[in-house]
Amino acid sequence: MGWFRVAAASVLLTLAVIVLGTVAKYATGTATIPVAAASVPGSAPASPAPSTPASIAPSAQVNEAAALVKTATETATKSAAGTLAPVTVEAEDGTVRKGADIVFCTGCSGGQRVTYLGQLDIEVRIPKAGKRTITVVYEADHESVIEMKVAGTRLAYRKVTGDDRNEQQTVTFTAKLPAGNVTLSFYAYEGDPADLDRFTIS
């Protein structure tokens, strides 16, 4: 009878494992309990609830929504076409003339700067004509004047000063720029020329 008791104990253990596993699944929500619809003896089976058809928007509302989407898209496109995201140009990426030179600079954004400013030309693309702000980052240890031209036309002068050519400072120009590819030219008008690091057009 010993083998019978062993077999019975094994079966009971297996059933216990199955039951515990099932209880754990329901407790953690990993299993669902199917629920059958209750029926009363002698009564007709319950009919499934009729499905509610999805509402269909009238064609006028559909057309109006489409028109609004089209208008919003066109407005956003036109706005983006005339907006100039700030553009930064490193001075050393321009064209140096009249004795200007490019030298290494550990504190400059691009690792270089333009010194002995004679003339520096930079190019930028303007999507739409309008008033723009040109911010110049420079270093100087004397007072001097920077002149800016657009396509060869003189637009403005700015006086700059400083005490240390390792200390960066900024000066701004405001000008109406035409649409398209524009050449901005910077000159040392008078005084000991400042060194130019970069330009931001916005």
Short mmCIF file of C-alpha atoms in Angstrom, two decimals:
data_model
loop_
_atom_site.label_atom_id
_atom_site.label_comp_id
_atom_site.label_asym_id
_atom_site.label_seq_id
_atom_site.Cartn_x
_atom_site.Cartn_y
_atom_site.Cartn_z
CA MET A 1 0.00 0.00 0.00
CA GLY A 2 3.02 2.26 0.33
CA TRP A 3 3.14 2.89 -3.42
CA PHE A 4 -0.57 3.84 -3.41
CA ARG A 5 -0.03 6.46 -0.73
CA VAL A 6 2.93 7.90 -2.62
CA ALA A 7 0.88 8.10 -5.84
CA ALA A 8 -2.05 9.73 -4.05
CA ALA A 9 0.22 12.28 -2.40
CA SER A 10 1.79 13.10 -5.78
CA VAL A 11 -1.63 13.66 -7.36
CA LEU A 12 -2.75 15.89 -4.49
CA LEU A 13 0.47 17.90 -4.72
CA THR A 14 0.00 18.40 -8.47
CA LEU A 15 -3.60 19.57 -7.96
CA ALA A 16 -2.48 21.95 -5.25
CA VAL A 17 0.11 23.51 -7.56
CA ILE A 18 -2.49 23.94 -10.32
CA VAL A 19 -4.99 25.53 -7.94
CA LEU A 20 -2.43 27.89 -6.43
CA GLY A 21 -1.24 28.94 -9.89
CA THR A 22 -4.79 29.68 -11.01
CA VAL A 23 -5.51 31.72 -7.89
CA ALA A 24 -2.32 33.72 -8.42
CA LYS A 25 -3.32 34.59 -12.01
CA TYR A 26 -6.71 35.93 -10.97
CA ALA A 27 -5.21 37.80 -8.05
CA THR A 28 -2.70 39.62 -10.31
CA GLY A 29 -5.19 40.27 -13.07
CA THR A 30 -3.41 38.15 -15.68
CA ALA A 31 -6.39 35.93 -16.19
CA THR A 32 -10.03 36.71 -16.82
CA ILE A 33 -13.09 34.83 -15.59
CA PRO A 34 -15.56 34.09 -18.38
CA VAL A 35 -19.09 34.97 -17.38
CA ALA A 36 -21.98 33.33 -19.19
CA ALA A 37 -25.31 35.09 -19.59
CA ALA A 38 -27.85 33.77 -17.11
CA SER A 39 -30.93 32.11 -18.54
CA VAL A 40 -34.27 31.23 -16.98
CA PRO A 41 -35.56 27.73 -17.70
CA GLY A 42 -38.35 27.84 -20.25
CA SER A 43 -37.58 31.40 -21.43
CA ALA A 44 -36.32 32.37 -24.85
CA PRO A 45 -32.58 33.07 -25.13
CA ALA A 46 -31.68 36.70 -24.66
CA SER A 47 -31.04 38.62 -27.84
CA PRO A 48 -27.77 40.52 -28.12
CA ALA A 49 -28.06 44.26 -27.60
CA PRO A 50 -28.28 46.09 -30.90
CA SER A 51 -25.10 47.93 -31.83
CA THR A 52 -25.24 51.67 -32.08
CA PRO A 53 -24.09 52.86 -35.48
CA ALA A 54 -21.32 55.47 -35.46
CA SER A 55 -22.59 58.94 -36.15
CA ILE A 56 -21.69 60.37 -39.52
CA ALA A 57 -20.93 64.07 -39.73
CA PRO A 58 -23.00 65.92 -42.31
CA SER A 59 -21.11 66.70 -45.52
CA ALA A 60 -21.31 70.45 -44.78
CA GLN A 61 -19.43 69.98 -41.51
CA VAL A 62 -16.82 67.82 -43.23
CA ASN A 63 -16.26 70.47 -45.90
CA GLU A 64 -16.01 73.22 -43.28
CA ALA A 65 -13.42 71.26 -41.28
CA ALA A 66 -11.38 70.60 -44.42
CA ALA A 67 -11.46 74.30 -45.29
CA LEU A 68 -10.23 75.26 -41.82
CA VAL A 69 -7.35 72.79 -42.06
CA LYS A 70 -6.37 74.12 -45.49
CA THR A 71 -6.43 77.74 -44.29
CA ALA A 72 -4.32 76.94 -41.22
CA THR A 73 -1.79 75.06 -43.38
CA GLU A 74 -1.48 77.91 -45.89
CA THR A 75 -1.08 80.50 -43.12
CA ALA A 76 1.65 78.46 -41.41
CA THR A 77 3.46 77.97 -44.73
CA LYS A 78 3.41 81.68 -45.58
CA SER A 79 4.55 82.62 -42.08
CA ALA A 80 7.44 80.15 -42.18
CA ALA A 81 8.51 81.42 -45.60
CA GLY A 82 8.98 84.95 -44.25
CA THR A 83 10.56 84.08 -40.93
CA LEU A 84 14.31 84.13 -40.52
CA ALA A 85 15.52 81.79 -37.83
CA PRO A 86 18.65 83.25 -36.23
CA VAL A 87 21.65 82.44 -38.41
CA THR A 88 25.16 82.41 -36.96
CA VAL A 89 28.20 82.83 -39.20
CA GLU A 90 31.76 82.44 -37.93
CA ALA A 91 34.01 85.31 -38.95
CA GLU A 92 36.67 82.91 -40.21
CA ASP A 93 34.13 81.44 -42.66
CA GLY A 94 33.94 84.77 -44.48
CA THR A 95 36.30 86.28 -47.04
CA VAL A 96 39.12 88.44 -45.64
CA ARG A 97 40.54 91.36 -47.62
CA LYS A 98 42.75 94.43 -47.21
CA GLY A 99 45.25 92.92 -44.76
CA ALA A 100 42.77 91.07 -42.54
CA ASP A 101 43.95 87.71 -41.28
CA ILE A 102 42.55 84.61 -39.55
CA VAL A 103 44.25 83.47 -36.34
CA PHE A 104 43.61 80.77 -33.74
CA CYS A 105 41.66 81.77 -30.66
CA THR A 106 41.05 79.40 -27.74
CA GLY A 107 38.16 81.44 -26.36
CA CYS A 108 36.35 81.94 -29.67
CA SER A 109 33.29 79.93 -30.67
CA GLY A 110 34.87 78.43 -33.77
CA GLY A 111 38.42 78.31 -32.43
CA GLN A 112 39.46 81.18 -34.74
CA ARG A 113 38.83 84.88 -35.31
CA VAL A 114 39.57 87.60 -37.83
CA THR A 115 42.24 90.08 -36.77
CA TYR A 116 43.88 93.12 -38.38
CA LEU A 117 40.47 93.90 -39.82
CA GLY A 118 40.67 95.55 -43.20
CA GLN A 119 37.57 94.09 -44.82
CA LEU A 120 35.53 90.98 -44.05
CA ASP A 121 32.68 89.75 -46.25
CA ILE A 122 30.14 87.22 -45.04
CA GLU A 123 27.17 85.79 -46.93
CA VAL A 124 23.74 84.93 -45.59
CA ARG A 125 20.46 83.96 -47.23
CA ILE A 126 17.46 86.13 -46.30
CA PRO A 127 14.05 84.49 -47.04
CA LYS A 128 12.12 87.77 -47.05
CA ALA A 129 13.13 91.41 -47.23
CA GLY A 130 12.79 93.27 -43.97
CA LYS A 131 14.41 94.83 -40.94
CA ARG A 132 17.09 92.61 -39.40
CA THR A 133 19.41 92.76 -36.43
CA ILE A 134 23.07 91.85 -36.94
CA THR A 135 24.90 91.05 -33.70
CA VAL A 136 28.70 91.10 -33.88
CA VAL A 137 30.88 89.36 -31.29
CA TYR A 138 34.27 91.05 -31.09
CA GLU A 139 37.38 91.50 -28.93
CA ALA A 140 39.23 94.80 -28.55
CA ASP A 141 41.71 96.60 -26.33
CA HIS A 142 41.27 100.04 -27.87
CA GLU A 143 38.44 102.19 -29.13
CA SER A 144 37.65 101.87 -32.81
CA VAL A 145 34.82 102.16 -35.32
CA ILE A 146 33.35 99.31 -37.39
CA GLU A 147 31.58 100.12 -40.63
CA MET A 148 29.01 97.81 -42.23
CA LYS A 149 27.94 97.70 -45.87
CA VAL A 150 25.32 95.62 -47.64
CA ALA A 151 26.11 94.73 -51.24
CA GLY A 152 28.58 97.61 -51.31
CA THR A 153 26.17 100.20 -49.89
CA ARG A 154 27.24 101.80 -46.62
CA LEU A 155 24.55 101.37 -43.97
CA ALA A 156 25.94 102.08 -40.51
CA TYR A 157 28.90 102.72 -38.20
CA ARG A 158 29.36 101.48 -34.67
CA LYS A 159 31.92 102.56 -32.10
CA VAL A 160 33.42 99.67 -30.15
CA THR A 161 35.82 99.61 -27.25
CA GLY A 162 37.48 97.18 -24.86
CA ASP A 163 40.37 96.58 -22.49
CA ASP A 164 41.30 92.98 -23.30
CA ARG A 165 41.39 91.06 -26.58
CA ASN A 166 40.61 87.89 -24.65
CA GLU A 167 37.29 89.30 -23.47
CA GLN A 168 34.33 89.00 -25.83
CA GLN A 169 31.83 91.80 -26.29
CA THR A 170 28.92 92.45 -28.64
CA VAL A 171 27.68 95.30 -30.78
CA THR A 172 24.52 95.34 -32.92
CA PHE A 173 23.59 96.79 -36.28
CA THR A 174 20.02 97.22 -37.52
CA ALA A 175 19.38 97.30 -41.24
CA LYS A 176 16.76 96.57 -43.88
CA LEU A 177 18.07 93.62 -45.87
CA PRO A 178 16.79 92.48 -49.26
CA ALA A 179 15.58 88.94 -49.89
CA GLY A 180 17.96 86.37 -51.32
CA ASN A 181 21.70 85.88 -50.90
CA VAL A 182 23.12 88.96 -49.21
CA THR A 183 26.76 89.94 -48.69
CA LEU A 184 27.50 91.82 -45.49
CA SER A 185 30.84 93.64 -45.43
CA PHE A 186 32.60 94.91 -42.32
CA TYR A 187 35.46 97.43 -42.28
CA ALA A 188 37.77 98.98 -39.71
CA TYR A 189 36.74 102.60 -40.24
CA GLU A 190 39.09 104.21 -37.72
CA GLY A 191 41.19 103.37 -34.69
CA ASP A 192 42.96 100.13 -33.78
CA PRO A 193 40.77 97.47 -35.48
CA ALA A 194 38.80 95.10 -33.27
CA ASP A 195 39.03 91.33 -33.79
CA LEU A 196 35.81 89.73 -35.05
CA ASP A 197 34.62 86.33 -33.86
CA ARG A 198 31.10 85.68 -35.19
CA PHE A 199 27.86 87.23 -36.44
CA THR A 200 24.21 86.41 -35.72
CA ILE A 201 21.52 87.66 -38.10
CA SER A 202 17.98 87.61 -36.75
#
